[in-house]
Coordinates of C-alpha atoms in Angstrom, one line a residue:
M20 CA -7.8 -20.3 -45.1
K21 CA -7.7 -16.5 -44.7
D22 CA -6.6 -14.1 -41.9
V23 CA -8.4 -10.8 -41.1
V24 CA -7.4 -8.3 -38.3
I25 CA -10.3 -7.0 -36.0
L26 CA -9.4 -4.7 -33.3
G27 CA -5.7 -5.8 -33.5
R28 CA -6.6 -9.4 -33.3
P29 CA -5.8 -11.9 -36.2
I30 CA -9.0 -13.9 -36.9
Q31 CA -8.8 -17.1 -39.1
L32 CA -11.4 -17.4 -41.7
Q33 CA -12.5 -20.6 -43.5
E34 CA -13.9 -20.3 -47.0
R35 CA -17.3 -21.9 -47.6
S36 CA -17.7 -24.4 -50.4
K37 CA -20.5 -23.9 -53.1
A38 CA -22.4 -26.6 -51.2
Q39 CA -22.5 -24.7 -48.2
M40 CA -23.7 -21.7 -49.9
K41 CA -27.1 -23.3 -50.9
G42 CA -29.9 -20.7 -51.6
V43 CA -27.6 -17.8 -52.4
T44 CA -28.3 -16.0 -55.7
I45 CA -26.1 -16.6 -58.7
G46 CA -25.4 -12.9 -58.7
D47 CA -24.0 -13.0 -55.0
S48 CA -22.1 -16.3 -55.7
L49 CA -20.3 -14.6 -58.6
T50 CA -19.8 -11.3 -56.8
Y51 CA -18.3 -12.5 -53.4
K52 CA -16.2 -15.0 -51.7
F53 CA -17.8 -16.2 -48.3
Y54 CA -16.0 -17.3 -45.3
D55 CA -16.8 -18.4 -41.8
G56 CA -15.2 -16.8 -38.9
E57 CA -15.8 -16.1 -35.1
F58 CA -14.9 -13.3 -32.8
H59 CA -15.3 -13.6 -29.0
G60 CA -17.6 -16.7 -29.4
M61 CA -19.9 -15.0 -31.9
P62 CA -20.0 -16.7 -35.3
L63 CA -19.9 -14.4 -38.4
L64 CA -20.4 -14.9 -42.3
F65 CA -17.8 -12.8 -44.1
A66 CA -18.3 -11.6 -47.7
E67 CA -15.4 -10.4 -49.7
P68 CA -16.1 -8.7 -53.1
K69 CA -14.2 -10.5 -56.0
G70 CA -14.2 -7.2 -58.0
K71 CA -15.8 -3.7 -57.5
V72 CA -17.4 -2.8 -54.2
A73 CA -21.1 -2.3 -54.6
A74 CA -22.9 0.8 -53.4
P75 CA -24.0 0.9 -49.8
R76 CA -27.7 0.4 -50.6
S77 CA -26.8 -2.7 -52.5
L78 CA -24.6 -3.9 -49.7
S79 CA -27.4 -3.3 -47.4
A80 CA -29.8 -5.4 -49.3
T81 CA -27.4 -8.3 -49.8
A82 CA -26.6 -8.3 -46.1
S83 CA -30.3 -8.4 -45.3
N84 CA -30.9 -11.3 -47.7
L85 CA -27.8 -13.3 -46.5
T86 CA -28.6 -12.9 -42.8
S87 CA -32.2 -14.1 -43.5
L88 CA -30.8 -17.1 -45.2
F89 CA -28.1 -18.1 -42.9
K90 CA -29.2 -16.5 -39.5
L91 CA -25.7 -15.1 -39.1
P92 CA -24.3 -11.5 -39.0
I93 CA -22.9 -10.5 -42.3
V94 CA -19.6 -8.7 -42.3
F95 CA -18.1 -7.3 -45.7
L96 CA -14.3 -7.5 -46.2
L97 CA -13.4 -4.1 -48.1
P98 CA -10.0 -3.5 -49.6
A99 CA -10.6 0.2 -49.2
C100 CA -13.3 2.7 -48.2
P101 CA -13.2 6.6 -48.0
A102 CA -14.7 8.2 -45.0
Y103 CA -17.9 9.4 -46.7
E104 CA -18.6 5.8 -47.9
R105 CA -17.9 4.5 -44.4
Q106 CA -20.5 6.9 -43.0
R107 CA -23.1 5.8 -45.6
L108 CA -22.5 2.2 -44.7
I109 CA -22.8 2.8 -41.0
D110 CA -26.0 4.8 -41.5
K111 CA -27.4 1.8 -43.1
D112 CA -26.2 -0.4 -40.5
V113 CA -23.9 -2.4 -42.8
Y114 CA -21.1 -4.4 -40.9
F115 CA -17.7 -4.0 -42.5
V116 CA -14.1 -4.4 -41.9
V117 CA -11.5 -2.4 -44.0
S118 CA -8.1 -4.1 -43.6
D119 CA -6.9 -3.6 -40.2
K120 CA -7.8 0.1 -40.2
Y121 CA -11.5 0.5 -39.8
V122 CA -14.3 -1.8 -38.5
H123 CA -18.1 -1.3 -38.0
L124 CA -19.2 -4.1 -35.8
P125 CA -21.3 -2.6 -33.0
M126 CA -22.3 -6.1 -31.4
L127 CA -18.7 -6.9 -31.3
L128 CA -17.3 -3.6 -30.2
A129 CA -19.8 -3.9 -27.1
N130 CA -18.6 -7.4 -26.5
E131 CA -15.0 -6.1 -26.6
R132 CA -15.5 -3.4 -24.2
I133 CA -17.1 -5.8 -21.6
R134 CA -14.3 -8.3 -22.2
K135 CA -11.7 -5.6 -21.3
T136 CA -13.5 -5.1 -18.0
K137 CA -12.9 -7.4 -15.0
Q138 CA -14.4 -10.9 -15.2
A139 CA -17.9 -11.3 -13.8
K140 CA -18.1 -11.9 -9.8
A141 CA -21.8 -12.5 -10.0
L142 CA -24.5 -13.7 -12.6
S143 CA -25.9 -11.0 -14.8
P144 CA -29.7 -11.1 -15.0
V145 CA -29.4 -12.7 -18.5
A146 CA -26.9 -15.4 -17.3
Q147 CA -28.9 -16.2 -14.3
Y148 CA -32.1 -16.5 -16.6
L149 CA -30.1 -19.1 -19.0
L150 CA -28.9 -21.0 -15.9
L151 CA -32.3 -21.3 -14.3
Y152 CA -34.0 -22.0 -17.7
H153 CA -31.4 -24.8 -18.2
L154 CA -32.1 -26.5 -14.8
Q155 CA -35.8 -26.2 -14.7
I156 CA -37.4 -25.7 -18.3
E157 CA -35.2 -27.2 -21.0
S158 CA -31.6 -28.3 -21.4
I159 CA -29.4 -26.0 -23.3
E160 CA -26.3 -28.3 -23.1
G161 CA -24.7 -28.7 -26.5
H162 CA -26.5 -25.7 -28.0
A163 CA -25.1 -22.5 -29.6
A164 CA -26.5 -19.1 -28.7
R165 CA -28.1 -19.1 -32.1
D166 CA -30.0 -22.3 -31.3
I167 CA -31.7 -20.9 -28.3
E168 CA -32.5 -17.4 -29.5
D169 CA -36.2 -18.3 -30.1
K170 CA -36.5 -20.0 -26.6
M171 CA -35.3 -16.8 -24.7
P172 CA -36.8 -13.4 -24.1
Y173 CA -33.4 -11.9 -25.1
S174 CA -31.5 -11.0 -28.2
Y175 CA -28.7 -13.1 -29.7
S176 CA -26.1 -10.6 -28.5
S177 CA -27.5 -10.7 -25.1
I178 CA -27.6 -14.4 -24.9
T179 CA -23.8 -14.6 -26.1
L180 CA -22.9 -12.1 -23.3
G181 CA -24.8 -14.2 -20.8
V182 CA -23.1 -17.4 -21.8
T183 CA -19.7 -15.5 -21.5
C184 CA -20.7 -14.6 -18.0
L185 CA -21.5 -18.1 -17.2
E186 CA -18.2 -19.3 -18.4
D187 CA -16.4 -16.4 -16.6
L188 CA -17.7 -17.8 -13.3
G189 CA -16.8 -21.5 -14.1
L190 CA -20.3 -22.7 -14.5
C191 CA -20.1 -23.6 -18.4
Q192 CA -17.6 -23.7 -21.2
K193 CA -17.9 -22.9 -24.9
V194 CA -16.5 -25.8 -26.7
S195 CA -16.4 -26.7 -30.5
D196 CA -18.8 -29.1 -31.8
G197 CA -16.8 -30.1 -34.8
S198 CA -18.6 -27.7 -37.3
K199 CA -16.7 -24.5 -36.6
R200 CA -19.4 -23.6 -33.9
K201 CA -19.1 -23.0 -30.2
V202 CA -21.6 -24.7 -28.0
I203 CA -22.4 -24.6 -24.4
H204 CA -21.1 -27.4 -22.2
F205 CA -21.9 -27.8 -18.4
G206 CA -19.4 -29.8 -16.4
S207 CA -22.0 -30.4 -13.6
T208 CA -25.7 -31.2 -13.9
G209 CA -28.8 -30.9 -11.7
K210 CA -28.4 -30.1 -8.0
E211 CA -24.7 -30.3 -8.3
L212 CA -24.8 -27.3 -10.8
W213 CA -27.1 -25.4 -8.6
E214 CA -25.0 -25.7 -5.6
L215 CA -21.9 -24.7 -7.7
A216 CA -23.8 -21.7 -8.6
Q217 CA -24.8 -20.5 -5.2
P218 CA -21.9 -17.9 -4.7
F219 CA -22.9 -16.1 -7.8
L220 CA -26.7 -16.0 -7.6
V221 CA -28.2 -12.6 -7.3
N222 CA -31.6 -11.7 -5.7
P223 CA -33.8 -11.1 -8.9
V224 CA -35.9 -8.4 -6.8
E225 CA -34.7 -5.1 -7.5
E226 CA -37.6 -3.2 -5.7
R227 CA -40.6 -4.1 -3.7
I228 CA -43.8 -1.6 -3.2
F229 CA -47.3 -1.6 -2.1
C230 CA -50.4 -0.2 -3.9
D231 CA -54.2 -0.3 -3.5
E232 CA -55.1 -1.1 -7.2
L233 CA -53.7 -1.7 -10.6
L234 CA -55.7 -0.1 -13.5
T235 CA -54.8 -2.7 -16.1
E236 CA -56.1 -6.1 -17.3
E237 CA -52.7 -7.4 -17.9
H238 CA -51.7 -10.8 -16.4
F239 CA -49.1 -10.9 -13.6
T240 CA -47.1 -13.8 -12.2
T241 CA -47.5 -14.5 -8.4
C242 CA -44.3 -14.4 -6.4
G243 CA -43.1 -14.0 -2.8
I244 CA -44.6 -15.8 0.2
N245 CA -47.8 -16.6 -1.9
A246 CA -45.9 -18.4 -4.6
L247 CA -44.1 -20.3 -1.9
A248 CA -47.4 -21.2 -0.1
H249 CA -48.5 -22.7 -3.6
Y250 CA -45.5 -25.0 -3.9
T251 CA -45.4 -26.0 -0.3
W252 CA -47.5 -26.3 2.9
L253 CA -47.0 -22.7 4.0
N254 CA -50.2 -20.4 4.4
P255 CA -50.4 -17.6 1.9
D256 CA -50.4 -13.7 3.0
P257 CA -53.6 -11.7 2.7
E258 CA -52.2 -9.3 0.1
K259 CA -51.9 -10.2 -3.5
I260 CA -48.2 -10.5 -4.4
I261 CA -47.0 -10.2 -8.0
M262 CA -43.9 -9.6 -10.0
M263 CA -43.3 -7.4 -13.1
T264 CA -40.0 -6.4 -14.7
V265 CA -38.2 -3.2 -13.7
K266 CA -39.1 -1.7 -17.0
Q267 CA -42.9 -2.5 -16.5
L268 CA -42.8 -1.0 -13.1
R269 CA -41.2 2.2 -14.5
D270 CA -43.7 2.3 -17.4
F271 CA -46.6 1.8 -15.0
R272 CA -45.5 4.5 -12.7
A273 CA -45.3 6.9 -15.5
S274 CA -48.7 6.2 -16.8
G275 CA -50.5 6.2 -13.7
V276 CA -51.6 2.6 -13.7
I277 CA -50.5 2.1 -10.1
V278 CA -53.0 3.5 -7.5
R279 CA -51.3 5.1 -4.4
P280 CA -47.9 3.3 -4.7
N281 CA -45.9 3.6 -1.4
Q282 CA -43.4 1.6 0.7
Y283 CA -45.5 0.6 3.7
D284 CA -49.0 -1.0 3.0
G285 CA -51.6 -1.9 0.5
N286 CA -53.8 -4.6 -1.2
I287 CA -51.1 -5.4 -3.6
I288 CA -47.5 -6.1 -3.1
I289 CA -45.5 -5.5 -6.4
E290 CA -42.0 -6.9 -6.8
A291 CA -39.8 -5.4 -9.7
W292 CA -37.8 -8.2 -11.1
K293 CA -34.5 -8.0 -12.8
Y294 CA -35.7 -10.6 -15.5
P295 CA -39.0 -12.0 -16.7
P296 CA -40.6 -15.2 -15.4
V297 CA -38.5 -18.2 -16.5
T298 CA -40.7 -20.4 -18.7
S299 CA -41.0 -21.6 -22.3
I300 CA -41.3 -18.5 -24.5
G301 CA -44.9 -17.3 -25.1
T302 CA -46.2 -19.1 -22.1
E303 CA -48.0 -17.2 -19.4
V304 CA -47.4 -18.6 -16.0
E305 CA -49.3 -18.1 -12.6
W306 CA -46.2 -18.7 -10.3
V307 CA -42.7 -17.7 -10.5
D308 CA -40.2 -20.6 -11.2
R309 CA -39.2 -22.5 -8.0
L310 CA -35.4 -21.5 -8.0
S311 CA -35.9 -17.9 -8.8
L312 CA -38.3 -18.0 -5.9
A313 CA -35.9 -19.7 -3.6
I314 CA -33.2 -17.1 -4.3
S315 CA -35.6 -14.2 -3.7
L316 CA -36.5 -15.5 -0.4
R317 CA -33.1 -16.7 0.9
E318 CA -32.7 -13.6 3.2
D319 CA -36.1 -14.0 4.8
A320 CA -35.3 -14.6 8.5
D321 CA -38.5 -16.6 9.2
P322 CA -37.4 -20.2 10.1
R323 CA -40.6 -21.5 8.5
V324 CA -40.0 -19.8 5.0
E325 CA -36.4 -21.3 5.3
G326 CA -37.5 -24.8 5.8
E327 CA -40.1 -24.6 3.1
V328 CA -37.6 -23.0 0.7
E329 CA -35.4 -26.2 1.4
R330 CA -38.4 -28.5 0.7
L331 CA -39.1 -26.5 -2.5
I332 CA -35.6 -27.2 -3.9
N333 CA -35.6 -30.8 -2.8
E334 CA -38.8 -31.3 -4.8
I335 CA -37.4 -30.0 -8.2
E336 CA -37.3 -32.2 -11.1
W337 CA -34.0 -31.1 -12.8
K338 CA -34.3 -30.9 -16.5
D339 CA -30.7 -31.1 -17.5

């Protein structure tokens, strides 16, 4: 065991055995000692030079190779590092810790800043996406953030922060799986978890506009009343109602793809959503997922809509 201090906090490291370092080159195995560690729920692989510290270019290449092999961020434990060398390492995006004096871990520093703020009072877009994916598409129970990275339209760091948000709100816990990893555990399942999340859900619709035409062949997912009509007995509206992400709307506005955007009327209604369609990665869907749709319509005053939204939820096949 070994301790290292990051941002004033002692972190306990566990040295890796030779068997755990299968695939590492002989040169790297002779040059470094390797340790597993975790900071704010993020697993890291630490590499400590046994002798002279290699040049920044060499450290960058080593980090790239080890990250590809182990799918973990690589952090070098350096005994000393002058300012000009630190800058060269930063320029090459090499993560390092120099005793308890200097640290270059941008993903952890961002996490640390967030953790110093007040705990979440509502779900972030990423956290809500994770929850709705878990309830409708595929269970993420017992998975670590790294396990579900390929299933989500978000980066590993964003997923980690999303899980932290869920934990802050009491919707899940990060627990040890017995192999130094933290995995997601939900204390409730199915509709019980959905009901527990009600006070924290946020309307996914950031903005709603009308237009006459879209000058693009891109596929868009149907949302709003027309999606509800697809799932229930409600009649659809005559306008085409589609969703796109907030970024897509911003880009389309700038490029002139949207013909006569306005706040009042048009052949197409565009809803700009805070997160993309909740679905299996790489899949194009015709209709927004049921739970996101229900959230987006829960402030609709029409009693018919309220009744059909209730029917929508009652017919869901919970995936967890």
